[in-house]
PDB file of C-alpha atoms and ligand atoms in Angstrom:
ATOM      1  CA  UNK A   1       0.398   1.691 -26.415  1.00 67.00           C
ATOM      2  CA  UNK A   2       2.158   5.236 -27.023  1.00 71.00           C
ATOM      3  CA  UNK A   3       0.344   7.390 -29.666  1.00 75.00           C
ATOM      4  CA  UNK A   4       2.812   6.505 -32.588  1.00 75.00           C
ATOM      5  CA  UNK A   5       3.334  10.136 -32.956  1.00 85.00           C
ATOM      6  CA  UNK A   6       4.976  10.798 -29.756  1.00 88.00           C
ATOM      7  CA  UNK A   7       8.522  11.560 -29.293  1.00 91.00           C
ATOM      8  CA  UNK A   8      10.766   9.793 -27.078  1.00 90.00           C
ATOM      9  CA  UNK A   9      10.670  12.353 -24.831  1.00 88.00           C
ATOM     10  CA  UNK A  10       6.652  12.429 -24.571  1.00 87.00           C
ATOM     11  CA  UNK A  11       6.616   9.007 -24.180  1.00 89.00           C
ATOM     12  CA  UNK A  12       8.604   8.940 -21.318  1.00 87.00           C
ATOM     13  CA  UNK A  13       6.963  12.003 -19.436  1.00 90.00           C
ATOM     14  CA  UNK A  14       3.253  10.567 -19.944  1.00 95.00           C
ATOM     15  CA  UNK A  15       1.114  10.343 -17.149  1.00 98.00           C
ATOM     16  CA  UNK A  16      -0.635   7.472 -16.035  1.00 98.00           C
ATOM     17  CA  UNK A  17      -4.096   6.476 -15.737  1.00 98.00           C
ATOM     18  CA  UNK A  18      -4.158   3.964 -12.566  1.00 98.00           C
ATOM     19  CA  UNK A  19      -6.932   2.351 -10.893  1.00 98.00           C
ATOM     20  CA  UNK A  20      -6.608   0.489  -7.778  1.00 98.00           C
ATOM     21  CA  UNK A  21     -10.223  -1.468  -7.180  1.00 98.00           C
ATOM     22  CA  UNK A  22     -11.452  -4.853  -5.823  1.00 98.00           C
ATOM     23  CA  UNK A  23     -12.665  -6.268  -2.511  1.00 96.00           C
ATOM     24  CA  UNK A  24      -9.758  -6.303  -0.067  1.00 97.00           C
ATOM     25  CA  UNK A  25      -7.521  -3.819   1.658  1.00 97.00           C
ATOM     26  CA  UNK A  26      -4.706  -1.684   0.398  1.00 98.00           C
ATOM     27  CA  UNK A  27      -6.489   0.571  -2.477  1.00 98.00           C
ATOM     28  CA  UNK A  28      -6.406   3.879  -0.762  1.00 98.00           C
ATOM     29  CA  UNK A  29      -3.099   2.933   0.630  1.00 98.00           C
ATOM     30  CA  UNK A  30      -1.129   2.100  -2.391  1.00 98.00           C
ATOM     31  CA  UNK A  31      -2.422   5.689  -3.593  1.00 98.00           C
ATOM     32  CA  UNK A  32      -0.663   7.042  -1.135  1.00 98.00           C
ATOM     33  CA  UNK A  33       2.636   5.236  -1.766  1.00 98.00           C
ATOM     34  CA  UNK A  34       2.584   6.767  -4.763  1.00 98.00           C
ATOM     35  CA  UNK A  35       1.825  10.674  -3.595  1.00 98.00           C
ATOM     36  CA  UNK A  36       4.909   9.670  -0.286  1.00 98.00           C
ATOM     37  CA  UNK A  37       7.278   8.960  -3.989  1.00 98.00           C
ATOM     38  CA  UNK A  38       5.969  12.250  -5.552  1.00 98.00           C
ATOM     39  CA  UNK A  39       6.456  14.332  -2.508  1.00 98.00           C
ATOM     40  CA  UNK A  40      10.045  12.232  -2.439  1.00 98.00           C
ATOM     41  CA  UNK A  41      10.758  13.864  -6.017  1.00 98.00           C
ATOM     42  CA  UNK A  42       9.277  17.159  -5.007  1.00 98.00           C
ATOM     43  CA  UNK A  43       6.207  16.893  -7.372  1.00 98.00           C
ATOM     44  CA  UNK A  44       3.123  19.000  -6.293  1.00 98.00           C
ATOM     45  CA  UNK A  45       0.318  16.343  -5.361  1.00 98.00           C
ATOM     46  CA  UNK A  46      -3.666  17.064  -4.908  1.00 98.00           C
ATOM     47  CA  UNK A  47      -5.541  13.975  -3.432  1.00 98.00           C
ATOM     48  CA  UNK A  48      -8.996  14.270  -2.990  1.00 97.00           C
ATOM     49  CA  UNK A  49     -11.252  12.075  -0.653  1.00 96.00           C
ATOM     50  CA  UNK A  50     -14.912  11.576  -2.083  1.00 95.00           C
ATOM     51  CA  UNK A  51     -15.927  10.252   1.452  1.00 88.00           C
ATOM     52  CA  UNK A  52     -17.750  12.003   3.983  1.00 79.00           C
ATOM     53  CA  UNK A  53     -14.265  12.582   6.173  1.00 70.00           C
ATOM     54  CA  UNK A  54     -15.426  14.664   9.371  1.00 72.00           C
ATOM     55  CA  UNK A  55     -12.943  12.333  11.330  1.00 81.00           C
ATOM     56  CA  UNK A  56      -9.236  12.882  11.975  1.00 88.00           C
ATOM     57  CA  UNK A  57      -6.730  10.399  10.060  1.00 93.00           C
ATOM     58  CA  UNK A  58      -3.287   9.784   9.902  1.00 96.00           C
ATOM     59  CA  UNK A  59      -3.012  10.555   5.932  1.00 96.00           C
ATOM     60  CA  UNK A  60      -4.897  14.191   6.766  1.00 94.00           C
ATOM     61  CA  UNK A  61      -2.109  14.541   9.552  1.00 96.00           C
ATOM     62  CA  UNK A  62       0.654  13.878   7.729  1.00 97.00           C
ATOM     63  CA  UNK A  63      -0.607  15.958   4.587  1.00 97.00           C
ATOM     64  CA  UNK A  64      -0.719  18.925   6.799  1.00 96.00           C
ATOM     65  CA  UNK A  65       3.169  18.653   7.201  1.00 98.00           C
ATOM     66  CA  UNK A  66       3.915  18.854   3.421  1.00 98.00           C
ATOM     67  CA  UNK A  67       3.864  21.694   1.679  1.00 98.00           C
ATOM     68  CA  UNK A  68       3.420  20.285  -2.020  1.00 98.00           C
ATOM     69  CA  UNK A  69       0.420  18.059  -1.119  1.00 98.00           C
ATOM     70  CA  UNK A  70      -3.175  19.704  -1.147  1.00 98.00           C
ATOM     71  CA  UNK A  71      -5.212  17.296   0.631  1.00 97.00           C
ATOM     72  CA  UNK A  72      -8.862  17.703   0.694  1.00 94.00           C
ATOM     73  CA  UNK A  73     -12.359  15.584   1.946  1.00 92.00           C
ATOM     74  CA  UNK A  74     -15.501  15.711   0.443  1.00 88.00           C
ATOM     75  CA  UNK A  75     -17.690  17.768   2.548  1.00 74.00           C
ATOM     76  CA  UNK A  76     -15.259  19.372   4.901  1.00 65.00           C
ATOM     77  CA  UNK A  77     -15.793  22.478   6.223  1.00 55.00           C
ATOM     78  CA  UNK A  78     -19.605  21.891   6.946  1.00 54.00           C
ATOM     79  CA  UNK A  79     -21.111  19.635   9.647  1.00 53.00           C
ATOM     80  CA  UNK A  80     -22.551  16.834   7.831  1.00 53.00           C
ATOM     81  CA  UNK A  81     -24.217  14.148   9.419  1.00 58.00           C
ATOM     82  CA  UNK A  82     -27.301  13.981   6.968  1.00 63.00           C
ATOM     83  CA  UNK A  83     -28.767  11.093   5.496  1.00 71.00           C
ATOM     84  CA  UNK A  84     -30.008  13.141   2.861  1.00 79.00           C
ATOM     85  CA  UNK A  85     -28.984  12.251  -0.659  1.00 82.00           C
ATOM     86  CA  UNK A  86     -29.409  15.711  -2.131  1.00 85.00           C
ATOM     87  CA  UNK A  87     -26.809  17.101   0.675  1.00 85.00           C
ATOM     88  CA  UNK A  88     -24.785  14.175  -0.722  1.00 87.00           C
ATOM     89  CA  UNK A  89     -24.919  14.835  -4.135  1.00 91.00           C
ATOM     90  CA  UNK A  90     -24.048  18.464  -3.766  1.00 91.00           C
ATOM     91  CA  UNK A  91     -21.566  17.603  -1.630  1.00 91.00           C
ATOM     92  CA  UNK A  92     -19.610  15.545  -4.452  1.00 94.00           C
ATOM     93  CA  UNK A  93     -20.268  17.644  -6.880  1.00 95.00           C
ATOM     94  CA  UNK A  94     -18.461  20.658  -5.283  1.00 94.00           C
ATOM     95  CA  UNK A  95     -15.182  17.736  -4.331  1.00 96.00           C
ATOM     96  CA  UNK A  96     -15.833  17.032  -8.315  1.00 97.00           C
ATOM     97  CA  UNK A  97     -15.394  20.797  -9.135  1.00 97.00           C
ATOM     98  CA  UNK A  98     -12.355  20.976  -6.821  1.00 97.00           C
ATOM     99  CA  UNK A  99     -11.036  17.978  -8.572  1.00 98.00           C
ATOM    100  CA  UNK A 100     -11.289  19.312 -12.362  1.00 98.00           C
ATOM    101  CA  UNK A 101      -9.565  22.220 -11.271  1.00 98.00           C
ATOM    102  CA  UNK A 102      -6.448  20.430  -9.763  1.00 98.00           C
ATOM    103  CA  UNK A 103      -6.603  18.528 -12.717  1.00 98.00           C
ATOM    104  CA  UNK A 104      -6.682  21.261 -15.570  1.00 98.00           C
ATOM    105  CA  UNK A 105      -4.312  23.419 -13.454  1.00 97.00           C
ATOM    106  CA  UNK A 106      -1.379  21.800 -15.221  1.00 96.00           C
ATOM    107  CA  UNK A 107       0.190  22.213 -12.121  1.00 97.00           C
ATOM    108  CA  UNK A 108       0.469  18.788 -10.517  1.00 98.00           C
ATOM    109  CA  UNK A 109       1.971  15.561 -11.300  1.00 98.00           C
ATOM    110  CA  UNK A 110      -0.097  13.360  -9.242  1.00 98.00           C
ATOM    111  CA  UNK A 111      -3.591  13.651  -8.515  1.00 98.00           C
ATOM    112  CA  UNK A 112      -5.480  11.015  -6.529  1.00 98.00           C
ATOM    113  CA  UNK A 113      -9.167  10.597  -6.769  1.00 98.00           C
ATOM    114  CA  UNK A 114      -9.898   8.588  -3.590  1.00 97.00           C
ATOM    115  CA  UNK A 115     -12.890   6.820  -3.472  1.00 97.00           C
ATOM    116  CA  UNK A 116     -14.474   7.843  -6.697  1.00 97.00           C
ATOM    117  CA  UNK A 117     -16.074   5.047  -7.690  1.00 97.00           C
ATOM    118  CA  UNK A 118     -18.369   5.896  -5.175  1.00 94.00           C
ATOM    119  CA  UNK A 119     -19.815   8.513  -6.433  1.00 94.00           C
ATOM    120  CA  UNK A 120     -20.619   6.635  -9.520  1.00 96.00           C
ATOM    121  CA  UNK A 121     -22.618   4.260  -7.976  1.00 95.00           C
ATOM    122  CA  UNK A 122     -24.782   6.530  -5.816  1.00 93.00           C
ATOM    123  CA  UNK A 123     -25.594   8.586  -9.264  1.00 94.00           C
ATOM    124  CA  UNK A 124     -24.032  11.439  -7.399  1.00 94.00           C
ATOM    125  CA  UNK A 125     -21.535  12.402 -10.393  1.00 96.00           C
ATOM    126  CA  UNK A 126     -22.004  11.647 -14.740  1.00 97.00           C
ATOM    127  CA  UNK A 127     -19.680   8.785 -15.300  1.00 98.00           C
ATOM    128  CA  UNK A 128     -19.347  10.558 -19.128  1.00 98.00           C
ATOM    129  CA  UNK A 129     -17.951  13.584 -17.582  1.00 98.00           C
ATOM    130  CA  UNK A 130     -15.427  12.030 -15.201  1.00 98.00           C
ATOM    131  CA  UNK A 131     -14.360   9.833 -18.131  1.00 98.00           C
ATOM    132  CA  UNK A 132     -14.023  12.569 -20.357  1.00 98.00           C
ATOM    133  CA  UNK A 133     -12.173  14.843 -17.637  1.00 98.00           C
ATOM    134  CA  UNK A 134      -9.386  11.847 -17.268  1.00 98.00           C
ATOM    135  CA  UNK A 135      -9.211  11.524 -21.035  1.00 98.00           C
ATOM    136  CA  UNK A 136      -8.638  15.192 -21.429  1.00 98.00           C
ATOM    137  CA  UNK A 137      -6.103  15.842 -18.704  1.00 98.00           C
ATOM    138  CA  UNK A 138      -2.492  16.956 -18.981  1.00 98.00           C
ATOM    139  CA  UNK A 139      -0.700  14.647 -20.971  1.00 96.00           C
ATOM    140  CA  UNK A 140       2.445  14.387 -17.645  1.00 97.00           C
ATOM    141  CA  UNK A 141      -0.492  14.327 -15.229  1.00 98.00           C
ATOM    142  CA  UNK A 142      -0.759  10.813 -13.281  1.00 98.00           C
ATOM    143  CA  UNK A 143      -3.829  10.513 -12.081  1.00 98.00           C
ATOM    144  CA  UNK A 144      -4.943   7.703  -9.368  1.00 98.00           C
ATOM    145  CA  UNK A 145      -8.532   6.912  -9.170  1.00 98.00           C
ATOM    146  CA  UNK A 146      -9.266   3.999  -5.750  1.00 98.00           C
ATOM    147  CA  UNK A 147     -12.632   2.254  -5.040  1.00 98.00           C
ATOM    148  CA  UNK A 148     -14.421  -0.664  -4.986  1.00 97.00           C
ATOM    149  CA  UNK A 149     -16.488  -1.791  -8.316  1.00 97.00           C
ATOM    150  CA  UNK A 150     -14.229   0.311 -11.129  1.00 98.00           C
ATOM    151  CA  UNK A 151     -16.748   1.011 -14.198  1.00 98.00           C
ATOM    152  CA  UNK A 152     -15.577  -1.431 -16.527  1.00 98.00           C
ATOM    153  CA  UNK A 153     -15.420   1.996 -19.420  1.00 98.00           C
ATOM    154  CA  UNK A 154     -12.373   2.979 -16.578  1.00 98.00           C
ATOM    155  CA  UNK A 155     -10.888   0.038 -16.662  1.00 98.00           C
ATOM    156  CA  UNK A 156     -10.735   0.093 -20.369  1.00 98.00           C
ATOM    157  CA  UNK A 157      -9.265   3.369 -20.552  1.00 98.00           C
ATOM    158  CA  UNK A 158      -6.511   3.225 -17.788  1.00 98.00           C
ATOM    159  CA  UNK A 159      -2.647   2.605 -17.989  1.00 98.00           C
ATOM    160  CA  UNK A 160      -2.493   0.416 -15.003  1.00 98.00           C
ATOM    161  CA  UNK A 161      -5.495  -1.682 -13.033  1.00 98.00           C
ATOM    162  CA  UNK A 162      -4.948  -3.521 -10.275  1.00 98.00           C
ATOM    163  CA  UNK A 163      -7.638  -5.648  -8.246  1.00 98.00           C
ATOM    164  CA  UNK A 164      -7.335  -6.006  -4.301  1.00 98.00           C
ATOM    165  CA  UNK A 165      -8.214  -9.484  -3.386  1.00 98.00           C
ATOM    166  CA  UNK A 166      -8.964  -9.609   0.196  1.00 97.00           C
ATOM    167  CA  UNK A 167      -7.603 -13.460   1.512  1.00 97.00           C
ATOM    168  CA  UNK A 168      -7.784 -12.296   5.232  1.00 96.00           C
ATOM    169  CA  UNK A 169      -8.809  -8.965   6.805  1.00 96.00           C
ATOM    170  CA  UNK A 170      -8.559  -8.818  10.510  1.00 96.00           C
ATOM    171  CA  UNK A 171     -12.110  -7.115  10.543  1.00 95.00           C
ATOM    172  CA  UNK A 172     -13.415 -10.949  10.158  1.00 95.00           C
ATOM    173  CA  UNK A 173     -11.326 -12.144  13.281  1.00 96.00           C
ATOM    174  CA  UNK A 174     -13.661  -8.648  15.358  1.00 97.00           C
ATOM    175  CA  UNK A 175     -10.321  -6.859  15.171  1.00 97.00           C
ATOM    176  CA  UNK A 176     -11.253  -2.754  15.128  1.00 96.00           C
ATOM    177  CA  UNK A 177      -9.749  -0.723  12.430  1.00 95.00           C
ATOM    178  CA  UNK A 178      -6.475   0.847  13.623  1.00 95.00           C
ATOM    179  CA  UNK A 179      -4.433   4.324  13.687  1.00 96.00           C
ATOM    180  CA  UNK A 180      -1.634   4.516  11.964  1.00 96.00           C
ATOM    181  CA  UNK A 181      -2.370   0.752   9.846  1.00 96.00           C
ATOM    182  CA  UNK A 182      -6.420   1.671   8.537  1.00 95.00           C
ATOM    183  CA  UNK A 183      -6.557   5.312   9.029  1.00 95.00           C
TER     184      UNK A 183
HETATM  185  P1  ATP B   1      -7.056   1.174   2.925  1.00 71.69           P
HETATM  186  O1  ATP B   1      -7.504   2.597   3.126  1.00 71.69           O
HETATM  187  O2  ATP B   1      -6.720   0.541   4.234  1.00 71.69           O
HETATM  188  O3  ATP B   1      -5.988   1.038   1.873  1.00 71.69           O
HETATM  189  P2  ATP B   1      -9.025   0.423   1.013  1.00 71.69           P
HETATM  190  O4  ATP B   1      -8.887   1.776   0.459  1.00 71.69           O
HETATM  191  O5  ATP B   1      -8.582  -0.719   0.151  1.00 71.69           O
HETATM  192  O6  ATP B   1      -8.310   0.337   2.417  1.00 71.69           O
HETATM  193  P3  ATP B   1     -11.840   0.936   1.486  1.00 71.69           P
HETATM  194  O7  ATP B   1     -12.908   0.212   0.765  1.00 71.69           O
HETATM  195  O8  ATP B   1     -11.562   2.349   1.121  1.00 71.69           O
HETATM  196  O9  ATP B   1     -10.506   0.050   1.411  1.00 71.69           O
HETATM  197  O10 ATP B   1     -12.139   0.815   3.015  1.00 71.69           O
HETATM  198  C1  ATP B   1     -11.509   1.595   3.970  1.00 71.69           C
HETATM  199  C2  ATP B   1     -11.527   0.927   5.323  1.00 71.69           C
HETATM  200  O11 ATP B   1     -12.145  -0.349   5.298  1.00 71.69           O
HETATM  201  C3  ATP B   1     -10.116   0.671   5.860  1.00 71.69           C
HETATM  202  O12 ATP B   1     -10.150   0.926   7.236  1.00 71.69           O
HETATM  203  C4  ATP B   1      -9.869  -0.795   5.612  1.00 71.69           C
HETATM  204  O13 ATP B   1      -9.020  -1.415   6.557  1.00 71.69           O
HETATM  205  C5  ATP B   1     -11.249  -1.374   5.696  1.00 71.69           C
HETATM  206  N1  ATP B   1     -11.347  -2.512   4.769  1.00 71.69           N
HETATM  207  C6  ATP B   1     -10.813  -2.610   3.551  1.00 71.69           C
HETATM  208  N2  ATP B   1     -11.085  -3.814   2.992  1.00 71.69           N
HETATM  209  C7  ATP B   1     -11.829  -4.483   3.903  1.00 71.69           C
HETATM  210  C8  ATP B   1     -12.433  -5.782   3.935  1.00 71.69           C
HETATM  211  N3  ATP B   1     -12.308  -6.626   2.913  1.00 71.69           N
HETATM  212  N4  ATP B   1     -13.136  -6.142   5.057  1.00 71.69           N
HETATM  213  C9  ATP B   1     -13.257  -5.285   6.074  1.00 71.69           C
HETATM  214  N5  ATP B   1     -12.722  -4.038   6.109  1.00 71.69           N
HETATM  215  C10 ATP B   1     -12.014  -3.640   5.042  1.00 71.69           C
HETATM  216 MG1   MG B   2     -10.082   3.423   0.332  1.00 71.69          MG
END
């Protein structure tokens, strides 16, 4: 529900929370539908990958093209093939930092948290201060958060949930992950 005090206006410019979690395919991909609309409208977009991403994809291709997307992977920049936690942790930490910053900046209407959820679940960020960070953002900011296993404290705070359900995923059948359809 609207804060009763809004105006019309308010109302309509308010940013969404969205979460897009569950089992099967298509979370990080919807986020993206939404930052290719964005870009369509000329809106400055920051999405942030909280994967280790030393590998070349078709999304960090394509964001090199556009000028109004900042597109950025956790750990990149460094060679980072450690199985060390620690490295891990810092690692997120400095994404996290990076994050806040797009996000208090005031300067973007879509910002896309890829992959945060895992971070929660490896202890390698405070769930209180990412839910506090969301709760305190720009009221026009949209933010997307993706990953499997959504806190339930997100999902009680966000505009918008939906749950991938996988019924078939060609990864079952032996079929390899693919340019241009998985990455
Ligand atoms: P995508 O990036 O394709 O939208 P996703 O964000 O929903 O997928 P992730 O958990 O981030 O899913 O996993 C990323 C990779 O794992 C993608 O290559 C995707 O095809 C693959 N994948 C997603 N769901 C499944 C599944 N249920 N079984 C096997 N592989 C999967
Ligand atoms: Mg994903």
């Amino acid at each position: 529900m609207p804060e009763p005090t809004m105006t019309p206006k308010e109302v309509k410019e308010k940013g969404l929370l969205v979460v897009y979690t569950g089992e099967g395919k298509g979370k990080t991909t919807a986020a993206l539908g939404m930052v290719y609309r964005a870009l369509g409208w000329n809106k400055k977009v920051a999405v942030i990958q909280f994967i280790k991403g030393k590998w070349i994809t078709g999304d960090r291709k394509f964001a090199a093209t556009q000028s109004r997307l900042s597109f950025s992977t956790m750990g990149e920049g460094f060679t980072w093939e450690s199985q060390d936690l620690a490295i891990d942790k810092k690692a997120a930490e400095a994404a996290w930092e990076k994050a806040k910053g797009f996000i208090a900046s005031g300067e973007y209407f879509l910002v896309v948290l890829d992959e945060l959820t895992y971070t929660v679940h490896h202890h390698f960020l405070p769930l209180s201060d990412i839910l506090s960070t969301l709760k305190n953002r720009p009221q026009e900011l949209t933010v997307v958060v993706t990953g499997r296993g959504a806190p339930p404290e997100l999902i009680e705070m966000a505009d918008l949930v939906t749950e991938m359900k996988k019924v078939k995923h060609p990864f079952d059948a032996g079929l390899p992950a693919k340019p241009g359809v998985d990455f």
